Short mmCIF file of C-alpha atoms in Angstrom, two decimals:
data_model
loop_
_atom_site.label_atom_id
_atom_site.label_comp_id
_atom_site.label_asym_id
_atom_site.label_seq_id
_atom_site.Cartn_x
_atom_site.Cartn_y
_atom_site.Cartn_z
CA MET A 8 -0.67 -32.21 -44.24
CA LYS A 9 -2.82 -32.39 -47.35
CA ARG A 10 -3.42 -29.32 -49.31
CA ARG A 11 -7.17 -29.45 -48.70
CA ASP A 12 -6.46 -29.58 -44.88
CA ILE A 13 -4.18 -26.58 -45.08
CA ALA A 14 -6.80 -24.73 -47.23
CA TRP A 15 -9.51 -25.74 -44.76
CA GLY A 16 -7.39 -24.43 -41.73
CA LEU A 17 -6.70 -21.19 -43.55
CA GLY A 18 -10.42 -20.80 -44.32
CA LEU A 19 -11.22 -21.20 -40.64
CA ALA A 20 -8.57 -18.57 -39.68
CA MET A 21 -9.80 -16.15 -42.33
CA ALA A 22 -13.44 -16.76 -41.16
CA GLY A 23 -12.39 -16.05 -37.56
CA LEU A 24 -10.69 -12.76 -38.49
CA ALA A 25 -13.68 -11.78 -40.73
CA GLY A 26 -16.00 -12.50 -37.81
CA ARG A 27 -13.93 -10.33 -35.42
CA SER A 28 -13.71 -7.56 -38.02
CA ALA A 29 -17.53 -7.63 -38.53
CA PHE A 30 -17.99 -7.61 -34.80
CA ALA A 31 -15.81 -4.57 -34.46
CA GLN A 32 -17.48 -2.75 -37.36
CA ALA A 33 -20.83 -3.46 -35.80
CA TYR A 34 -19.86 -2.11 -32.40
CA PRO A 35 -21.59 -0.61 -30.61
CA ALA A 36 -24.86 -2.24 -31.46
CA ARG A 37 -26.45 -1.15 -28.11
CA GLN A 38 -25.82 1.39 -25.39
CA VAL A 39 -22.51 1.32 -23.62
CA HIS A 40 -22.14 1.78 -19.82
CA LEU A 41 -19.32 4.01 -18.54
CA VAL A 42 -18.79 3.19 -14.82
CA VAL A 43 -17.58 6.13 -12.74
CA THR A 44 -16.02 5.98 -9.34
CA GLY A 45 -17.44 9.31 -7.98
CA THR A 46 -20.76 10.85 -7.27
CA PRO A 47 -22.53 13.09 -9.67
CA GLY A 48 -20.92 16.51 -9.80
CA GLN A 49 -17.45 15.47 -8.74
CA GLY A 50 -14.51 15.99 -11.09
CA THR A 51 -14.27 12.45 -12.40
CA ASP A 52 -18.01 12.40 -12.99
CA ILE A 53 -18.02 15.69 -14.87
CA VAL A 54 -15.14 14.69 -17.20
CA SER A 55 -16.78 11.25 -17.68
CA ARG A 56 -20.03 12.81 -18.74
CA LEU A 57 -18.24 15.09 -21.20
CA ILE A 58 -16.36 12.13 -22.76
CA ALA A 59 -19.55 10.11 -22.85
CA GLN A 60 -21.49 12.74 -24.60
CA LYS A 61 -18.79 13.10 -27.27
CA LEU A 62 -18.37 9.40 -27.71
CA SER A 63 -22.16 9.05 -28.11
CA GLU A 64 -22.09 11.55 -30.93
CA ARG A 65 -19.23 9.86 -32.68
CA LEU A 66 -20.39 6.20 -32.17
CA LYS A 67 -24.06 6.94 -32.91
CA GLN A 68 -24.98 5.07 -29.78
CA GLN A 69 -25.83 6.15 -26.23
CA ILE A 70 -23.05 6.06 -23.69
CA VAL A 71 -24.65 5.85 -20.15
CA VAL A 72 -22.71 7.11 -17.13
CA GLU A 73 -23.18 4.84 -14.26
CA ASN A 74 -22.03 6.13 -10.84
CA ARG A 75 -20.89 3.47 -8.42
CA ALA A 76 -19.17 5.54 -5.70
CA GLY A 77 -17.61 4.33 -2.53
CA ALA A 78 -14.52 2.60 -1.05
CA GLY A 79 -12.13 4.97 -2.82
CA GLY A 80 -13.29 3.79 -6.25
CA ASN A 81 -13.03 0.05 -5.42
CA ILE A 82 -16.76 -0.55 -5.79
CA ALA A 83 -16.79 0.80 -9.33
CA ALA A 84 -13.51 -0.95 -10.33
CA GLU A 85 -14.73 -4.25 -9.03
CA TYR A 86 -18.08 -3.99 -10.81
CA ALA A 87 -16.28 -3.13 -14.15
CA SER A 88 -13.76 -5.90 -13.75
CA LYS A 89 -16.39 -8.55 -13.61
CA ALA A 90 -18.41 -7.33 -16.59
CA PRO A 91 -18.31 -9.18 -19.89
CA ALA A 92 -15.26 -8.22 -22.03
CA ASP A 93 -17.36 -7.07 -24.95
CA GLY A 94 -16.80 -3.33 -24.95
CA TYR A 95 -20.22 -2.54 -23.45
CA THR A 96 -18.88 -1.83 -19.92
CA LEU A 97 -16.06 0.67 -19.58
CA LEU A 98 -14.45 2.20 -16.46
CA MET A 99 -13.21 5.69 -16.01
CA ALA A 100 -10.18 4.59 -13.96
CA THR A 101 -8.28 6.96 -11.63
CA ASN A 102 -5.02 7.14 -9.82
CA ALA A 103 -6.82 5.75 -6.85
CA THR A 104 -8.21 2.68 -8.49
CA HIS A 105 -5.06 1.71 -10.31
CA ALA A 106 -2.14 3.37 -8.44
CA ALA A 107 -2.91 4.30 -4.92
CA ASN A 108 -5.45 1.81 -3.61
CA PRO A 109 -3.15 -1.34 -3.96
CA ALA A 110 -0.98 0.29 -1.36
CA MET A 111 -3.67 1.84 0.83
CA TYR A 112 -5.92 -1.23 1.23
CA ALA A 113 -4.89 -4.57 2.68
CA ARG A 114 -6.93 -6.37 -0.02
CA LEU A 115 -8.65 -5.32 -3.25
CA PRO A 116 -11.70 -7.04 -4.77
CA TYR A 117 -10.09 -6.67 -8.18
CA ASP A 118 -6.56 -6.85 -9.78
CA PRO A 119 -5.62 -3.50 -11.33
CA THR A 120 -3.27 -5.13 -13.80
CA ALA A 121 -4.76 -8.57 -14.64
CA ASP A 122 -8.47 -7.49 -14.80
CA PHE A 123 -8.29 -4.46 -17.08
CA THR A 124 -7.28 -3.44 -20.58
CA PRO A 125 -6.03 0.12 -20.93
CA ILE A 126 -7.64 2.18 -23.66
CA SER A 127 -6.50 5.73 -23.22
CA LEU A 128 -5.40 8.35 -20.67
CA VAL A 129 -7.91 11.13 -20.61
CA GLY A 130 -6.55 13.86 -18.35
CA LEU A 131 -4.41 15.03 -15.47
CA LEU A 132 -5.81 16.98 -12.52
CA PRO A 133 -2.89 19.23 -11.41
CA MET A 134 -2.67 19.90 -7.69
CA MET A 135 -1.65 23.32 -6.39
CA ILE A 136 0.13 24.27 -3.26
CA SER A 137 -0.94 27.68 -2.00
CA SER A 138 -0.51 29.70 1.15
CA SER A 139 -2.26 32.17 3.31
CA PRO A 140 -1.66 35.76 2.29
CA ALA A 141 -0.43 36.27 5.88
CA LEU A 142 2.43 33.88 5.45
CA PRO A 143 5.60 35.85 4.67
CA VAL A 144 6.43 34.00 1.45
CA SER A 145 5.88 34.88 -2.18
CA ASN A 146 7.28 31.73 -3.90
CA VAL A 147 8.12 28.05 -3.23
CA ARG A 148 11.84 28.78 -2.51
CA GLU A 149 10.88 31.20 0.25
CA PHE A 150 8.28 28.73 1.52
CA VAL A 151 10.86 25.94 1.62
CA ALA A 152 13.38 28.13 3.45
CA LEU A 153 10.73 29.09 6.02
CA ALA A 154 9.75 25.42 6.50
CA ARG A 155 13.37 24.38 7.05
CA SER A 156 13.80 27.10 9.68
CA LYS A 157 10.72 25.81 11.55
CA PRO A 158 10.63 21.93 11.17
CA GLY A 159 7.12 20.64 11.74
CA ALA A 160 5.69 24.04 12.54
CA ILE A 161 3.92 24.75 9.29
CA ASN A 162 0.57 23.04 8.98
CA VAL A 163 -0.71 22.09 5.44
CA ALA A 164 -4.27 21.14 4.74
CA VAL A 165 -4.79 17.92 2.91
CA PRO A 166 -8.39 17.50 1.88
CA SER A 167 -7.95 14.30 -0.04
CA SER A 168 -5.65 11.21 -0.02
CA SER A 169 -4.13 12.47 -3.23
CA ALA A 170 -3.14 15.80 -1.59
CA ARG A 171 -1.66 13.74 1.32
CA VAL A 172 0.63 11.87 -1.13
CA VAL A 173 1.53 15.03 -2.92
CA LEU A 174 2.62 16.48 0.39
CA GLU A 175 4.65 13.36 1.19
CA LEU A 176 6.65 13.82 -2.08
CA PHE A 177 6.97 17.57 -1.34
CA ASN A 178 8.54 16.73 2.03
CA GLN A 179 10.87 14.24 0.48
CA LEU A 180 12.13 16.31 -2.41
CA GLY A 181 11.99 19.63 -0.64
CA LYS A 182 13.75 18.16 2.40
CA VAL A 183 11.21 19.77 4.69
CA GLU A 184 8.88 18.72 7.49
CA LEU A 185 5.49 20.07 6.70
CA PHE A 186 2.75 18.79 9.01
CA PRO A 187 -0.38 17.36 7.29
CA VAL A 188 -3.81 18.27 8.65
CA SER A 189 -6.58 16.15 7.21
CA TYR A 190 -9.91 17.65 6.12
CA LYS A 191 -13.07 16.08 4.62
CA GLY A 192 -13.28 18.43 1.63
CA SER A 193 -11.85 21.68 0.27
CA GLY A 194 -14.45 23.96 2.01
CA PRO A 195 -13.39 23.33 5.61
CA ALA A 196 -9.70 23.52 4.64
CA PHE A 197 -10.05 26.89 3.02
CA ILE A 198 -12.01 28.22 5.98
CA ASP A 199 -9.28 27.32 8.31
CA LEU A 200 -6.65 28.72 5.93
CA PHE A 201 -8.54 32.07 5.78
CA GLY A 202 -8.83 32.00 9.62
CA GLY A 203 -5.11 31.50 10.09
CA ARG A 204 -5.41 28.05 11.76
CA ILE A 205 -3.32 26.53 8.97
CA GLN A 206 -0.64 28.20 6.79
CA ALA A 207 -0.97 26.36 3.41
CA THR A 208 -3.03 23.87 1.56
CA ILE A 209 -2.67 21.41 -1.29
CA ASP A 210 -5.73 21.02 -3.50
CA THR A 211 -6.88 20.73 -7.02
CA VAL A 212 -6.40 23.77 -9.36
CA SER A 213 -10.18 23.86 -9.91
CA ALA A 214 -10.83 24.11 -6.17
CA THR A 215 -8.09 26.74 -5.65
CA MET A 216 -8.65 29.06 -8.59
CA PRO A 217 -11.72 30.83 -7.14
CA GLN A 218 -9.77 31.55 -4.03
CA ILE A 219 -6.91 32.92 -6.02
CA ALA A 220 -9.26 35.15 -8.00
CA GLY A 221 -10.70 36.49 -4.73
CA GLY A 222 -7.26 37.32 -3.32
CA LYS A 223 -7.80 34.90 -0.38
CA VAL A 224 -4.82 32.61 -1.07
CA LYS A 225 -1.43 32.91 -2.74
CA ALA A 226 -0.68 30.41 -5.51
CA LEU A 227 2.86 29.00 -5.12
CA ALA A 228 3.19 26.15 -7.64
CA VAL A 229 1.48 23.24 -9.52
CA SER A 230 2.47 19.65 -9.10
CA THR A 231 2.79 18.56 -12.75
CA ALA A 232 5.92 18.48 -14.69
CA ARG A 233 4.62 21.11 -17.02
CA ARG A 234 2.77 24.35 -16.32
CA PHE A 235 -1.05 24.05 -16.43
CA GLU A 236 -2.58 26.21 -19.16
CA ALA A 237 -5.47 27.31 -16.81
CA VAL A 238 -2.90 29.11 -14.63
CA PRO A 239 0.10 29.72 -16.96
CA ASP A 240 1.81 32.16 -14.70
CA VAL A 241 2.05 29.69 -11.76
CA PRO A 242 5.31 27.78 -11.94
CA THR A 243 5.69 24.04 -11.44
CA LEU A 244 7.31 22.65 -8.20
CA ALA A 245 10.13 21.37 -10.37
CA GLU A 246 10.77 24.80 -11.70
CA SER A 247 10.71 26.19 -8.25
CA GLY A 248 13.61 23.92 -7.09
CA VAL A 249 11.80 21.01 -5.59
CA GLY A 250 13.56 18.17 -7.40
CA ASP A 251 12.06 16.37 -10.36
CA PHE A 252 8.47 16.83 -9.02
CA ASP A 253 5.71 15.39 -11.13
CA LEU A 254 2.63 13.96 -9.37
CA ALA A 255 -1.09 14.55 -10.04
CA PRO A 256 -4.36 12.64 -9.95
CA TRP A 257 -5.61 11.34 -13.31
CA ASN A 258 -8.50 9.86 -15.27
CA GLY A 259 -8.18 7.19 -17.92
CA LEU A 260 -10.44 4.91 -19.88
CA MET A 261 -10.29 1.18 -19.32
CA ALA A 262 -12.18 -2.00 -20.23
CA PRO A 263 -12.42 -5.50 -18.74
CA ARG A 264 -9.42 -7.71 -19.69
CA GLY A 265 -10.03 -9.57 -22.92
CA THR A 266 -12.05 -6.82 -24.68
CA PRO A 267 -11.38 -7.30 -28.45
CA ARG A 268 -8.44 -5.28 -29.65
CA GLU A 269 -10.50 -3.85 -32.54
CA ILE A 270 -12.80 -2.21 -29.96
CA VAL A 271 -10.01 -0.96 -27.82
CA ASN A 272 -8.39 0.65 -30.92
CA LEU A 273 -11.68 2.19 -32.03
CA LEU A 274 -12.35 3.73 -28.69
CA ASN A 275 -8.73 5.01 -28.46
CA MET A 276 -9.01 6.69 -31.77
CA HIS A 277 -12.28 8.46 -30.89
CA VAL A 278 -10.97 9.57 -27.42
CA ALA A 279 -7.84 11.03 -29.02
CA ALA A 280 -10.00 12.95 -31.58
CA ILE A 281 -12.35 14.13 -28.83
CA LEU A 282 -9.48 15.44 -26.70
CA ALA A 283 -8.07 17.31 -29.74
CA GLU A 284 -11.21 19.26 -30.26
CA PRO A 285 -10.73 22.87 -29.13
CA ASP A 286 -14.11 23.09 -27.35
CA THR A 287 -13.43 19.90 -25.44
CA ARG A 288 -9.90 21.12 -24.41
CA LYS A 289 -11.30 24.45 -23.20
CA ARG A 290 -14.04 22.84 -21.26
CA MET A 291 -11.60 20.42 -19.55
CA VAL A 292 -9.09 23.12 -18.77
CA ASP A 293 -11.88 25.33 -17.32
CA LEU A 294 -12.69 22.32 -15.10
CA GLY A 295 -9.03 22.11 -13.92
CA ILE A 296 -8.18 19.16 -16.09
CA GLN A 297 -5.22 18.94 -18.50
CA PRO A 298 -6.32 16.83 -21.50
CA ALA A 299 -3.85 13.95 -22.07
CA SER A 300 -4.25 10.97 -24.43
CA GLY A 301 -1.88 8.49 -26.06
CA THR A 302 -1.97 4.95 -27.30
CA PRO A 303 -3.23 2.03 -25.18
CA GLU A 304 0.46 0.88 -24.85
CA GLN A 305 1.52 4.34 -23.57
CA PHE A 306 -1.31 4.35 -21.09
CA ASP A 307 -0.34 0.92 -19.88
CA ARG A 308 3.23 2.00 -19.26
CA PHE A 309 1.97 5.23 -17.61
CA VAL A 310 -0.23 3.26 -15.23
CA GLN A 311 2.61 0.89 -14.27
CA GLY A 312 4.86 3.84 -13.50
CA GLU A 313 2.15 5.60 -11.54
CA ALA A 314 1.54 2.44 -9.49
CA ARG A 315 5.16 2.39 -8.48
CA LYS A 316 5.34 6.05 -7.60
CA TRP A 317 2.13 6.40 -5.64
CA GLY A 318 2.67 3.00 -4.01
CA ASP A 319 6.17 3.83 -2.74
CA LEU A 320 5.03 7.15 -1.32
CA ILE A 321 1.93 5.75 0.36
CA ARG A 322 3.91 2.89 1.93
CA LYS A 323 6.73 5.22 3.08
CA ALA A 324 4.25 7.56 4.74
CA ASN A 325 2.14 4.72 6.04
CA ILE A 326 -1.05 6.23 4.62
CA LYS A 327 -4.05 3.91 5.13
CA ALA A 328 -7.62 4.06 3.68
CA GLU A 329 -10.10 5.61 6.11
#
């Protein structure tokens, strides 16, 4: 090749890089939409609005939360997957949209892997197993021993599909046969627990904490690998002898596949800074969410591992979307 051709080619390449750099520096030039799987007031919605507010302050541009609830998060995920890959539509992904749903639904209107670019994990929502005060146990080891002495006789409320999957892992690792009783929400489950119609429940820490404070339930353990700072005195299931237990719902920020890397890195940097702020951490912990960030690559590996974990448990228990 002639020197002028080489120079011309390098010039085009540099111009392209300069163009991408300028684009990233200008981002965001207009409001950004954060698509949320839940309805207003639900846990994912609350944390999404907190992150959106903080991002708005940092990016000097409005981040609008757009609720598209339904079908276990599939409606929101499909909508976000088909948006332009320009950084102006983001998704607050969940363990449902990217780990559980591929195993619970016969078909999905989006591809959790091919259609999205991971940005950052945002937080874990530890689940807690708790029992009725009338049940003669004070810890998980005693609970497991009682369950083994009465296979299938202990009923456990599962007010969500996530709780159902956590129970499946508990049965496997604890080598017990706890019977799941499905509920449409935490309220009815706790009413039956108080009334003695069920003996235990698996629910989020945020839903369980008020019941603990009122002395209506006994906290036995949390489902994450580490103790949750909102309830530091409550041990983990792993600490309590239930294998290598580590399973919890989660939220994480994603963008449509093909979103420029400069924008992904910019958003990742700001999310990490937001989650490191003391007031943000306190607010999230108070909501029952353990802040958790990391690089886009770490989030990608995390999601892949979660998809295998949740998928295997769901298929083994034959859990189907309702």
